[in-house]
Structure formats: structure tokens, C-alpha cells
mmCIF file of C-alpha atoms in Angstrom:
data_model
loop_
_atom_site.group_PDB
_atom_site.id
_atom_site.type_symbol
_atom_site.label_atom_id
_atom_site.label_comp_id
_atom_site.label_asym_id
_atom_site.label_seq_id
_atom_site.Cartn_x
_atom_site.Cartn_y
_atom_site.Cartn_z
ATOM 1 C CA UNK A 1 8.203 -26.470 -6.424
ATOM 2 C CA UNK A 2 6.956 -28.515 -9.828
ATOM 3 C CA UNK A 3 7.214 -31.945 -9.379
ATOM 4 C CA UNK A 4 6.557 -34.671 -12.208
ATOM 5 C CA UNK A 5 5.035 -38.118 -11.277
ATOM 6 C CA UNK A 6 4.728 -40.949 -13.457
ATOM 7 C CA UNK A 7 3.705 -43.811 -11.514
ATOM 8 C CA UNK A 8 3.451 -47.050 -13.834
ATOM 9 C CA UNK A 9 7.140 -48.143 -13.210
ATOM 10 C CA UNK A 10 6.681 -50.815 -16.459
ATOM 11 C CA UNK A 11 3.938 -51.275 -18.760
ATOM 12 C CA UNK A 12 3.541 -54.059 -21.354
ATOM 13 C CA UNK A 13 1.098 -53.554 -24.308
ATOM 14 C CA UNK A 14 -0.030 -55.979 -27.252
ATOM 15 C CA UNK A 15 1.225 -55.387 -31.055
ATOM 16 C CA UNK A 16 -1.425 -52.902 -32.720
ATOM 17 C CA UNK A 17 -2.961 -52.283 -29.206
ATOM 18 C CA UNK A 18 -3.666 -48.610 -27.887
ATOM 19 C CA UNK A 19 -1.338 -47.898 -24.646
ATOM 20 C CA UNK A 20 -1.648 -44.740 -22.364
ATOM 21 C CA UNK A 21 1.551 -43.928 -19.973
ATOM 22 C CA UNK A 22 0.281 -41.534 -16.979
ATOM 23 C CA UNK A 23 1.713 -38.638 -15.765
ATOM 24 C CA UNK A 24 0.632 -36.158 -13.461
ATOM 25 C CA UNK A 25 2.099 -32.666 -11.927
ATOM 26 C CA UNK A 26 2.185 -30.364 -9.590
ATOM 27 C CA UNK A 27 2.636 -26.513 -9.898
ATOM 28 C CA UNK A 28 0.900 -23.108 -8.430
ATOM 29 C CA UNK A 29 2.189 -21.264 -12.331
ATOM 30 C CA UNK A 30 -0.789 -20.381 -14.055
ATOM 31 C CA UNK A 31 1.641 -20.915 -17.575
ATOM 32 C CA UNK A 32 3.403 -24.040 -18.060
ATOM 33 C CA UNK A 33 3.949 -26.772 -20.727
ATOM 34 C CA UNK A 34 4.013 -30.732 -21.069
ATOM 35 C CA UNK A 35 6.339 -32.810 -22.847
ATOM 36 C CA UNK A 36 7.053 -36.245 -23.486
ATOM 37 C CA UNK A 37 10.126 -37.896 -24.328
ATOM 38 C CA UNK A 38 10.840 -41.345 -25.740
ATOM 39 C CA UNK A 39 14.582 -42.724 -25.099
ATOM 40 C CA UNK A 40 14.777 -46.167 -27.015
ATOM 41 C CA UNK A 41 17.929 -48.997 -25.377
ATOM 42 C CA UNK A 42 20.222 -46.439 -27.961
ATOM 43 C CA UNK A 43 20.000 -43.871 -24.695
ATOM 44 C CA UNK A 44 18.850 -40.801 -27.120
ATOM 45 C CA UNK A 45 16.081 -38.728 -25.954
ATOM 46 C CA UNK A 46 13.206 -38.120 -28.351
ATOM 47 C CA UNK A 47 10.744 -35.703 -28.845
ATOM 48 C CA UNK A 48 7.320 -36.706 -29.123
ATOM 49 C CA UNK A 49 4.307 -34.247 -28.132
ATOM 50 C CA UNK A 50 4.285 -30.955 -26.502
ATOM 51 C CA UNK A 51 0.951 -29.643 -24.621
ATOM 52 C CA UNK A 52 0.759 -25.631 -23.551
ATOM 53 C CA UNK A 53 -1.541 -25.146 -20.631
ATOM 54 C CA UNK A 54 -3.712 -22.761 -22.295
ATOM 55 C CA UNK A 55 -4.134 -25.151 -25.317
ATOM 56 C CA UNK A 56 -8.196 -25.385 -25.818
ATOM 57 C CA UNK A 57 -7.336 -28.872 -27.617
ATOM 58 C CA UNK A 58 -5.264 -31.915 -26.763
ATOM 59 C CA UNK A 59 -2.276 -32.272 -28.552
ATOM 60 C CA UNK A 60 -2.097 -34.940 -31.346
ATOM 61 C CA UNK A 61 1.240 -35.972 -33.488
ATOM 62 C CA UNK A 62 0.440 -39.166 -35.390
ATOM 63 C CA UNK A 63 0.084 -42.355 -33.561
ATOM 64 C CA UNK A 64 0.702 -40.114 -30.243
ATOM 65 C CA UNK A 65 -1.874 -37.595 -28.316
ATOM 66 C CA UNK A 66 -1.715 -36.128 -25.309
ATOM 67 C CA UNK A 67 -4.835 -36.674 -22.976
ATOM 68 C CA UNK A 68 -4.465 -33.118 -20.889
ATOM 69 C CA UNK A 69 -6.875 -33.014 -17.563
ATOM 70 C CA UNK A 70 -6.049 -29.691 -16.600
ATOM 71 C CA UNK A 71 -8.143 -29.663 -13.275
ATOM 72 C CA UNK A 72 -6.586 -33.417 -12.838
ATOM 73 C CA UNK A 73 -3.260 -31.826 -13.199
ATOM 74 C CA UNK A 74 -2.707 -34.987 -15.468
ATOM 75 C CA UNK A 75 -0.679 -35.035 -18.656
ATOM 76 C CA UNK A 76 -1.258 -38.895 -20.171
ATOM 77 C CA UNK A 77 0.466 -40.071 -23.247
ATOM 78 C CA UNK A 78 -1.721 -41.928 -25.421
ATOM 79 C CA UNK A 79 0.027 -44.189 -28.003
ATOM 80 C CA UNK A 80 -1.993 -46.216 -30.433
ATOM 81 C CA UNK A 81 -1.488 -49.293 -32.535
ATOM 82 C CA UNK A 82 1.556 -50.175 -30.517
ATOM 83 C CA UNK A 83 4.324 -51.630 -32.465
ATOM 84 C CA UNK A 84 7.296 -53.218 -31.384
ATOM 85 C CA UNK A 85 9.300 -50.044 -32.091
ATOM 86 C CA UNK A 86 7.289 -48.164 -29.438
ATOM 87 C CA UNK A 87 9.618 -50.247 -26.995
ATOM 88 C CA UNK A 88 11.396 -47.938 -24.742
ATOM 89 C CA UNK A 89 11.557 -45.595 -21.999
ATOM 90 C CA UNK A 90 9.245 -42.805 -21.889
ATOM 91 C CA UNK A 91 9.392 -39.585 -19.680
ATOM 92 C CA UNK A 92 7.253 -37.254 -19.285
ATOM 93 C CA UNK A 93 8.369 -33.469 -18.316
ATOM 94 C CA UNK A 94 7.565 -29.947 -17.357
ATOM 95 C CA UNK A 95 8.503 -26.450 -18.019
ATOM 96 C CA UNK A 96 6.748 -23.364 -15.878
ATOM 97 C CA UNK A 97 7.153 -19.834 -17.666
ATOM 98 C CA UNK A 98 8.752 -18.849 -14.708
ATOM 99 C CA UNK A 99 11.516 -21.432 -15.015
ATOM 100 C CA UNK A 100 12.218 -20.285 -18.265
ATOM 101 C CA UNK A 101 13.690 -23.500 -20.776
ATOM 102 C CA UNK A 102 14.293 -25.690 -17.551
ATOM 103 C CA UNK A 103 12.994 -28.750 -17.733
ATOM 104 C CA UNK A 104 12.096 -30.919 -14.572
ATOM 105 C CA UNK A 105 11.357 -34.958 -15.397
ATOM 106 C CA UNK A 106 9.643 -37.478 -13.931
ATOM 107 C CA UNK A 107 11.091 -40.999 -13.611
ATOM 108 C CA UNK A 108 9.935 -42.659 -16.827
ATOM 109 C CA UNK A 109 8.245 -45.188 -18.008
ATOM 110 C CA UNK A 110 9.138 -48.325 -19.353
ATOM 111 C CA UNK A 111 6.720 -49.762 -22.477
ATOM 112 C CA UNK A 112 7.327 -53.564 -23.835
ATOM 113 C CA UNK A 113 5.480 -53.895 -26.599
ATOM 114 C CA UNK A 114 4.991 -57.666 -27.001
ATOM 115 C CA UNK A 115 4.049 -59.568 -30.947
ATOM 116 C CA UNK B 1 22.695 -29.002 -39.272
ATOM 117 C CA UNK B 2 24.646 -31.333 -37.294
ATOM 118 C CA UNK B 3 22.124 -30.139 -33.945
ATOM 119 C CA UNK B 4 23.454 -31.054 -30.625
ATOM 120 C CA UNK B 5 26.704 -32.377 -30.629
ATOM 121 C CA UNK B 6 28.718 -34.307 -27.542
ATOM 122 C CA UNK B 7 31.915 -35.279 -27.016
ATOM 123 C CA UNK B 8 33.581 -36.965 -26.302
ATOM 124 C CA UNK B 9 30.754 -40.029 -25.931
ATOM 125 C CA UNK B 10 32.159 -42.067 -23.535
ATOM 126 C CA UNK B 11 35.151 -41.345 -20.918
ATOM 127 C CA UNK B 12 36.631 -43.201 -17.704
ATOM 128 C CA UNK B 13 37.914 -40.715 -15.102
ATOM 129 C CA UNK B 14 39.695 -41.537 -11.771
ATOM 130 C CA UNK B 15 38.646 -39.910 -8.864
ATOM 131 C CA UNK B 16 40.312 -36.291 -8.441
ATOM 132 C CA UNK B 17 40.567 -36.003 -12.175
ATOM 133 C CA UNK B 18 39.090 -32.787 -13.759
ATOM 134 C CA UNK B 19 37.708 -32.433 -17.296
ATOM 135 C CA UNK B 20 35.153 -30.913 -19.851
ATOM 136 C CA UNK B 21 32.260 -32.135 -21.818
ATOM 137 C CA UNK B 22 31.825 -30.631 -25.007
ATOM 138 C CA UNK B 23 28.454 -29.565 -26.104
ATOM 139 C CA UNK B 24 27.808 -27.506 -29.508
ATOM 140 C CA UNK B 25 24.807 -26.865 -31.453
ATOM 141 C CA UNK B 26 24.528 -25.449 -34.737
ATOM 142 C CA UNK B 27 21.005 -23.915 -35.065
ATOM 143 C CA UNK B 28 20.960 -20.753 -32.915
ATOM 144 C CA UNK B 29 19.325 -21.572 -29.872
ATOM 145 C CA UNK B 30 19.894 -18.967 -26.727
ATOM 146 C CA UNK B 31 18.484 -21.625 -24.361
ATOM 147 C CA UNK B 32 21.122 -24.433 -23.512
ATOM 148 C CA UNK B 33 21.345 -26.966 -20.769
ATOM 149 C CA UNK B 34 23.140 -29.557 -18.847
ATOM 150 C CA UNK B 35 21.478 -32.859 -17.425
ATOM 151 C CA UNK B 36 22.166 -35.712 -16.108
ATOM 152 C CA UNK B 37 20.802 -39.196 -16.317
ATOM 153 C CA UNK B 38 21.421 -41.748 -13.307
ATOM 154 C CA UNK B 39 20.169 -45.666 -13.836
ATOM 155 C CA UNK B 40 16.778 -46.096 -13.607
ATOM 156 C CA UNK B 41 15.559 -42.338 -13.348
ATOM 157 C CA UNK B 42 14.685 -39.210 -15.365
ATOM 158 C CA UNK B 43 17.383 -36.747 -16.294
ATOM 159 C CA UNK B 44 18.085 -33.604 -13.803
ATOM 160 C CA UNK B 45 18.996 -30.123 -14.833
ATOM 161 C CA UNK B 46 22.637 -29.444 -13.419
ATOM 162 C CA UNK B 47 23.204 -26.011 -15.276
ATOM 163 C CA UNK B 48 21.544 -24.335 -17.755
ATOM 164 C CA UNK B 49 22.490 -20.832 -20.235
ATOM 165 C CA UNK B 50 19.505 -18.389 -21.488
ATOM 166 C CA UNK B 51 22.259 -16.669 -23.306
ATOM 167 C CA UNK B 52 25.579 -16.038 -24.028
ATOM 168 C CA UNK B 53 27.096 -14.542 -21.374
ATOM 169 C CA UNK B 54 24.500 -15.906 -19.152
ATOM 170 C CA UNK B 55 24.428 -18.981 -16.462
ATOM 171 C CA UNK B 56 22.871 -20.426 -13.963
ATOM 172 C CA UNK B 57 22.393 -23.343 -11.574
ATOM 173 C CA UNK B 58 19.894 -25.741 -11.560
ATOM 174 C CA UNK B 59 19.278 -28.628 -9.701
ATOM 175 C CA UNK B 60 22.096 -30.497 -8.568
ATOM 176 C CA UNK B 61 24.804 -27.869 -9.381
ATOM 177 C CA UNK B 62 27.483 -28.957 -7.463
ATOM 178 C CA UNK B 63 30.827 -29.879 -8.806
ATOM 179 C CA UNK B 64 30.168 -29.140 -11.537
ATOM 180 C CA UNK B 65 31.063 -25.716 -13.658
ATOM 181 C CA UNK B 66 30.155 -24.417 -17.095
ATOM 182 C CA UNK B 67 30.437 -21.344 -19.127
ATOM 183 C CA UNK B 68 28.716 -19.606 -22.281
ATOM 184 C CA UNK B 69 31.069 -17.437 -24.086
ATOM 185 C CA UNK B 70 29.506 -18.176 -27.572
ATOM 186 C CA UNK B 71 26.040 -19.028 -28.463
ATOM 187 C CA UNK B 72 27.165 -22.298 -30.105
ATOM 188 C CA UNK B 73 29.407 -23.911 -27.314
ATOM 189 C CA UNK B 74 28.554 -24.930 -23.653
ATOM 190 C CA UNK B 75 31.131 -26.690 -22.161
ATOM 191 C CA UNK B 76 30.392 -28.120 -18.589
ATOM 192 C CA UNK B 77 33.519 -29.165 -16.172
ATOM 193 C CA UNK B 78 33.638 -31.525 -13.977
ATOM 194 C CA UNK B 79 36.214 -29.925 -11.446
ATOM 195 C CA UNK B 80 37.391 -32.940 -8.803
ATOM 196 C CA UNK B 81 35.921 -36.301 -10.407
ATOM 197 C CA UNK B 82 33.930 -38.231 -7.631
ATOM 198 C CA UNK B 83 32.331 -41.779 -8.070
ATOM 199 C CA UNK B 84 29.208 -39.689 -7.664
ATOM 200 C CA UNK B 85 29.184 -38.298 -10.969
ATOM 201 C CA UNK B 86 29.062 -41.472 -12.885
ATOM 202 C CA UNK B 87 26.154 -40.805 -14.491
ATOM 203 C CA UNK B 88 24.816 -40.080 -18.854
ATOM 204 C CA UNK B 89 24.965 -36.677 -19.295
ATOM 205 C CA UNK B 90 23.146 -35.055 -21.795
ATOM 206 C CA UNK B 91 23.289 -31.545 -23.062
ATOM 207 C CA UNK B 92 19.918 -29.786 -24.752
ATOM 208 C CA UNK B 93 19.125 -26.632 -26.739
ATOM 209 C CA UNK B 94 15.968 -24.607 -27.731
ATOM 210 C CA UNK B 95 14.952 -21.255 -29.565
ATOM 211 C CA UNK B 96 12.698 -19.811 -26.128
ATOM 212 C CA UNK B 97 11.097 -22.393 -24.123
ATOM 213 C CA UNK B 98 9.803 -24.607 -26.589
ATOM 214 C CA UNK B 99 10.638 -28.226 -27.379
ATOM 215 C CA UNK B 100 13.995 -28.736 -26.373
ATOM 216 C CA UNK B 101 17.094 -30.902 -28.533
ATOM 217 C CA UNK B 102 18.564 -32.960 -26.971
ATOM 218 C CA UNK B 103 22.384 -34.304 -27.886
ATOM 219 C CA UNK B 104 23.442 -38.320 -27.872
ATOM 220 C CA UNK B 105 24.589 -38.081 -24.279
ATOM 221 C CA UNK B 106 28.009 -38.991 -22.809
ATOM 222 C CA UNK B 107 28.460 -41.677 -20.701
ATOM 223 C CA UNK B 108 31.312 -40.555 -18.040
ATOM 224 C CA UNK B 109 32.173 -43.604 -15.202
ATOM 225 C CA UNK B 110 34.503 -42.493 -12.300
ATOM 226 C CA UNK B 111 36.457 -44.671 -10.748
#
């Protein structure tokens, strides 16, 4: 069974400081993909970053990259020069290609960014 | 494109009640799914669609029905309300298994 674990229960970060959220997983498919959401107090979920597990690079989408450990089974989400926006939930989450679209989630993570 | 839309977003059910949350999306997507969000925890697939035509159960299933007669609409019933099921639940789409959208949630409380 895949299983998502995101231990840091809260995190608090420093205006215009770099942050990393971890995540790590567990599966036996050979083909699956990260993803990381972002749900702000407004409860919407938010796409941030994919990673494919036969990506050669780590993923990068502006301010956000994905630090991917493959033989770690980690997935971290790297967010730098925090701003006060960046406060919010964040979740990271797993899809196997033998699961198809489902997505399982871990528990989230929730950033403060303090000024 | 409107994307994922929800309705209704918020609703107060007593406990035996039946009803349906309304999920659309406007850009094509065969994939569509049903979550739900419970304080303090990461959302968990109830049912999910690869089709129309096509359902099946995910994770915590029960109590829950849903149907895909059209590639736009995936309605998910809630057949015998329970305090349970107070939960957010949130409704998703995607072309194949890529990133998936994700509607504004509806917010059901059983009483």
C-alpha cells in the first residue's frame, strides 16, 4: 500500500528566509509521481510542483523546487524567500501508475511565515 | 473555463437526511474524483471516475454513492446522513494522471 508521511506537524520560517517541508513515501511501483499542494485559511487546494519518478532533474516552479531523493524515498518541498503569503497548509501527495489519477495525501504541513 | 465547480458550498443536514453534491468541470477531463477533508488531516479519496460510464471506490467508500453519466458532471450522494460525514469535501479533475484540479470544496455539517 503507498503511504505519504510528512512529519513536521508546524513549521515557522522568517520573511525572505528559504523553508523546506519534508515528505517521504512508501511504494513497491517502479512509476509514480509527487505532488504538492498548498491550501491557504480560504480552504482551496493549490497546485504547486509535480515530480515524475523517472525525472533525471528536480522539479523547479519559481520560488518552489522539489528536492527528490529517490533512494531516500523523500519528496521535500523547498520554498525560498518566504513571504508572508506562503502562510498555509501544505500537503504533499502521491499517485502510482497503477492507481491510475488517485491521489493518496499525507497529513500536511502547517508554514507561519513570521515579518 | 469556469474549472471545477461545487455546489452547493456549504449545507447543514440532520442525521438520516440524504442528498447530492454537485461537481462539474468544464475542460474535458476523463479522470474525476471525490475527497474528503476532516480537521487537521489530508484529504482521502472516497470515489473516483476514469470515465464516463466508469466508477469506482476508493478509500473510505462507504455511504457514500456517485455516478458518471456525462464527462462534465459527478455528482456524489450522501445516502443516510451520519454525524460521521461532517467533513470538506472536495471534488478534483485531470486529463490522465497528471496534476489534478481541484474545486472550492463544500463544507457539509450533520447534525
Amino acid at each position: 500500500a503507498q503511504k505519504i508521511t510528512q512529519t513536521q506537524p508546524g513549521m515557522f520560517v522568517q520573511e525572505k528566509e528559504a523553508v523546506t517541508l519534508d515528505c517521504t513515501y512508501d511504494t513497491s511501483d517502479p512509476s509514480y509521481g509527487l505532488f504538492w499542494y498548498k491550501q491557504p485559511s480560504s480552504g482551496e487546494m493549490i497546485f504547486l510542483i509535480y515530480q515524475g519518478s523517472y525525472d533525471q532533474q528536480n522539479a523547479t516552479e519559481g520560488r518552489y523546487s522539489l528536492n527528490f531523493q529517490k533512494a531516500r524515498k523523500s519528496a521535500n518541498l523547498v520554498i525560498s524567500a518566504s513571504q508572508l503569503g506562503d502562510s498555509a497548509m501544505y500537503f504533499c501527495a502521491m499517485r502510482q501508475e497503477t492507481s491510475g489519477s488517485r491521489l493518496t495525501f499525507g497529513e500536511g504541513t502547517q508554514l507561519t511565515v513570521n515579518p | 473555463n469556469a474549472g471545477v465547480t461545487q455546489t452547493p458550498k456549504f449545507q447543514v443536514l440532520k442525521t438520516g437526511q440524504s442528498m447530492t453534491l454537485q461537481c462539474a468541470q468544464d475542460m474535458n477531463h476523463e479522470y474525476m474524483s471525490w475527497y474528503r477533508q476532516d480537521p487537521g488531516m489530508g484529504l482521502r479519496l472516497i470515489h473516483y471516475s476514469v470515465g464516463a460510464g466508469i466508477t469506482d471506490q476508493g478509500e473510505v467508500p462507504n455511504g457514500y454513492n456517485v455516478s458518471r453519466s456525462t464527462t462534465e458532471d459527478f455528482p456524489l450522494r450522501l445516502l443516510s446522513a451520519a454525524p460521521s460525514q461532517t467533513s470538506v469535501y472536495f471534488c478534483a479533475s485531470s486529463r490522465g494522471v497528471g496534476e489534478q484540479f481541484f474545486g472550492p470544496g463544500t463544507r457539509l455539517t450533520v447534525l
